[in-house]
Tab-separated table of C-alpha atoms in Angstrom:
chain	number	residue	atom	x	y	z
A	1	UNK	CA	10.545	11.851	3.687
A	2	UNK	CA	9.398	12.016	7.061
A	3	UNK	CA	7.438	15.215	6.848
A	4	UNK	CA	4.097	14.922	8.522
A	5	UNK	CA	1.987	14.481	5.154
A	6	UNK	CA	4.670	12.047	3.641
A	7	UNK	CA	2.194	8.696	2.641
A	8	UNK	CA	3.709	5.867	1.087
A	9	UNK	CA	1.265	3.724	-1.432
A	10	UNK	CA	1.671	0.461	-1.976
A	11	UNK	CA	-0.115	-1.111	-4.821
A	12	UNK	CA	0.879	-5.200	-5.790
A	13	UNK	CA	-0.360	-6.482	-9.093
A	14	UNK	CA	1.830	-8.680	-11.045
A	15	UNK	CA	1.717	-12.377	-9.601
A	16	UNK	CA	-1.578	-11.297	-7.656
A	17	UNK	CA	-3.508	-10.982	-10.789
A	18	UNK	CA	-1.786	-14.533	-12.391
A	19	UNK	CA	-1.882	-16.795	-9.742
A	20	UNK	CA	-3.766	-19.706	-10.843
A	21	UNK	CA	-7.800	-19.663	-9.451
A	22	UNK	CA	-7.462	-23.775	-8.056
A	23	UNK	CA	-4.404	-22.560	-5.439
A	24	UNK	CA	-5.568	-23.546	-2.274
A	25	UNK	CA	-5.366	-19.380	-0.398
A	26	UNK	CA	-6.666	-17.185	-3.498
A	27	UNK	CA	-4.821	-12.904	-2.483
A	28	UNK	CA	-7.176	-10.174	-2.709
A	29	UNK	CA	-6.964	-7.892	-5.551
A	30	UNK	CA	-7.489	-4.472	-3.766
A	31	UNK	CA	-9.391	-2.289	-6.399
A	32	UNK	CA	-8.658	0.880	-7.747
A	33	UNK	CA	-11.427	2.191	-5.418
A	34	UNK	CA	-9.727	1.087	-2.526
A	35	UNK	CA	-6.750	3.083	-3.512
A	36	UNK	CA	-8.961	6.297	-4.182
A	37	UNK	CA	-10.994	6.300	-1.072
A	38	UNK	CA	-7.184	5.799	0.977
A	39	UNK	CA	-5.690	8.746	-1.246
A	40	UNK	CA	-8.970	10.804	-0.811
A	41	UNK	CA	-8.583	9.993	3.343
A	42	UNK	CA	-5.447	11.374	3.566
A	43	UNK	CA	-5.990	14.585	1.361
A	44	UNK	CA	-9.256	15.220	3.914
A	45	UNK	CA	-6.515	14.784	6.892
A	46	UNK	CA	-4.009	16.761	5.906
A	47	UNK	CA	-3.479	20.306	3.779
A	48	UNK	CA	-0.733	19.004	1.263
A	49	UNK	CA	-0.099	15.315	1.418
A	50	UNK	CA	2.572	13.935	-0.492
A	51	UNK	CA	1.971	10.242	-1.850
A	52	UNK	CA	4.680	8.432	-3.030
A	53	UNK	CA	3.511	5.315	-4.989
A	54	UNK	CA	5.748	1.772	-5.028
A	55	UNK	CA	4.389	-0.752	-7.005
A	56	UNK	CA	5.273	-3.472	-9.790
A	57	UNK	CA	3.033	-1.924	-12.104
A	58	UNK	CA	4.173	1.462	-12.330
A	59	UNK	CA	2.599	2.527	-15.368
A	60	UNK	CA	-1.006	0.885	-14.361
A	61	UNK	CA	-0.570	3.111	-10.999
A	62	UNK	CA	0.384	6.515	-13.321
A	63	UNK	CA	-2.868	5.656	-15.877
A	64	UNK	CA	-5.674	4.809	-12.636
A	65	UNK	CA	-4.103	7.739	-10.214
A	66	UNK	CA	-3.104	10.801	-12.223
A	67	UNK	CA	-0.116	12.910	-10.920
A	68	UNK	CA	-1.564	15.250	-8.492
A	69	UNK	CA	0.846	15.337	-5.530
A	70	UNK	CA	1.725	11.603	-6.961
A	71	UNK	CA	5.526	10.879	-6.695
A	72	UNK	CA	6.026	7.601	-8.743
A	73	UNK	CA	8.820	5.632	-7.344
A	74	UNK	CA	10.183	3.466	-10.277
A	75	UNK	CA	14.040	2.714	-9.963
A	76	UNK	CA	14.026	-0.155	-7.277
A	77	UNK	CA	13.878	-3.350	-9.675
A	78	UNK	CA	14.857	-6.991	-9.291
A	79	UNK	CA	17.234	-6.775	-6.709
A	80	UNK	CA	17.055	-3.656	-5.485
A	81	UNK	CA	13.422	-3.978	-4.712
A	82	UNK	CA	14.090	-3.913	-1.012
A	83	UNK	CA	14.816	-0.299	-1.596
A	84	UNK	CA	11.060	0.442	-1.656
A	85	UNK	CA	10.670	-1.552	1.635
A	86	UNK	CA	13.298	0.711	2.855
A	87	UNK	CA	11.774	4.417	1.432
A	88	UNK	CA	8.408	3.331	2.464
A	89	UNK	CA	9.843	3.309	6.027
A	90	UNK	CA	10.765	6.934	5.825
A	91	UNK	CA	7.157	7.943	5.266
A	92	UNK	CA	4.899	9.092	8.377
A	93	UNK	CA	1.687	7.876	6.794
A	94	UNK	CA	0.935	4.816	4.800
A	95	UNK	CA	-1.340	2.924	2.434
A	96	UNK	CA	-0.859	-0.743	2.754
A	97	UNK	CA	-1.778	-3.401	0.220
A	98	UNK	CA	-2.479	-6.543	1.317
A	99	UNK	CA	0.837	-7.616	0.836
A	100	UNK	CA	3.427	-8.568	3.342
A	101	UNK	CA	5.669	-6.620	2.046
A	102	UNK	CA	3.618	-3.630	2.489
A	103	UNK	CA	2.677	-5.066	5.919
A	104	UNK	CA	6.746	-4.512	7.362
A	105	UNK	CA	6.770	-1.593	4.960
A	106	UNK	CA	4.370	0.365	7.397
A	107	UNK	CA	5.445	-1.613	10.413
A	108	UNK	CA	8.638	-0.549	10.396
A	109	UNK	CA	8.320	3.008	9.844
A	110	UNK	CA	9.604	4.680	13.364
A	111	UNK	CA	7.175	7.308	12.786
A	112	UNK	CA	4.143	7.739	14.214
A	113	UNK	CA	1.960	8.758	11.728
A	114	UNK	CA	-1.485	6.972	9.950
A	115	UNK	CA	-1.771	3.603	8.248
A	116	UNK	CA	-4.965	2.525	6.122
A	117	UNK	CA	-5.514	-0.488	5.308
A	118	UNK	CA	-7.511	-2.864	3.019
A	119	UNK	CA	-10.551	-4.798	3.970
A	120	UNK	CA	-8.655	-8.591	3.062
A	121	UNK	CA	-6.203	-10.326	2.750
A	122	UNK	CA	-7.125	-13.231	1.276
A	123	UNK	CA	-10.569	-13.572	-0.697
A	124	UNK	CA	-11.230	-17.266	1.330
A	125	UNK	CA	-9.579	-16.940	4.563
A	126	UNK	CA	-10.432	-14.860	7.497
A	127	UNK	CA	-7.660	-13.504	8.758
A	128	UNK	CA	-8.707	-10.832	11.649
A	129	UNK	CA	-5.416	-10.881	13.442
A	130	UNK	CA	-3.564	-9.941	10.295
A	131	UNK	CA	-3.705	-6.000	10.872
A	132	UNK	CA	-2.896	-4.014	13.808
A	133	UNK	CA	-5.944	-2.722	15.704
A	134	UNK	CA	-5.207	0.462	15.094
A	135	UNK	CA	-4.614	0.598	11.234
A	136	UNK	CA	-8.026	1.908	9.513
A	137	UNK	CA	-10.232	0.210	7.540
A	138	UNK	CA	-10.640	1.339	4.043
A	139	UNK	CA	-13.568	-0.664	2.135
């Protein structure tokens, strides 16, 4: 949905929140906060914004963000997860994790629209070339 307040969310948990502490390049958990403060951004910028939430914890997303305006996107599993990639393209607006998959999920969208993004990507590692210079900052 390319509308002009179309955002795509993207919110990785799963293997972020498992991997073992000793691995050598430790991901940042972005916190729910982050994810408020991006949603509240984008519902300042624009009348009626549209979210539409990918994520591998689907039901963590629908208990921490509620349903207002909140499209829950939920049928892309396994092998179809490139789907997401794919729908989070269509969006004009986005809210990136720091995930790669996010990352080309916003990058390849053709629209030109607004992308937020987290303060890290990794909790040990800077990493300042990472993120396009003109993607926002969301702490």
């Amino acid at each position: 949905n390319a509308d002009d307040n179309s955002v795509s969310v993207h919110i990785r948990r799963g293997d972020y929140l498992s991997e073992p502490k000793d691995t050598p390049y430790q991901y940042y958990h972005c916190p729910i906060e982050y994810y408020t403060k991006a949603i509240e951004f984008f519902k300042l910028k624009f009348n009626t914004p549209s979210f539409y939430v990918f994520s591998n914890d689907i039901e963590w997303c629908r208990i921490h963000l509620g349903t207002e305006r909140i499209n829950y996107i939920d049928c892309n599993l396994g092998h179809n997860s490139w789907r997401d990639m794919c729908l989070m393209t269509k969006c004009r607006n986005h809210i990136v994790a720091n995930s790669s998959f996010s990352w080309w999920g916003a990058w390849l969208s053709k629209h030109n629209g607004i992308t937020v993004r987290p303060e890290k990507f990794l909790t040990n590692v800077e990493n300042p070339d990472y993120y396009p210079e003109s993607w926002i900052l969301i702490e």
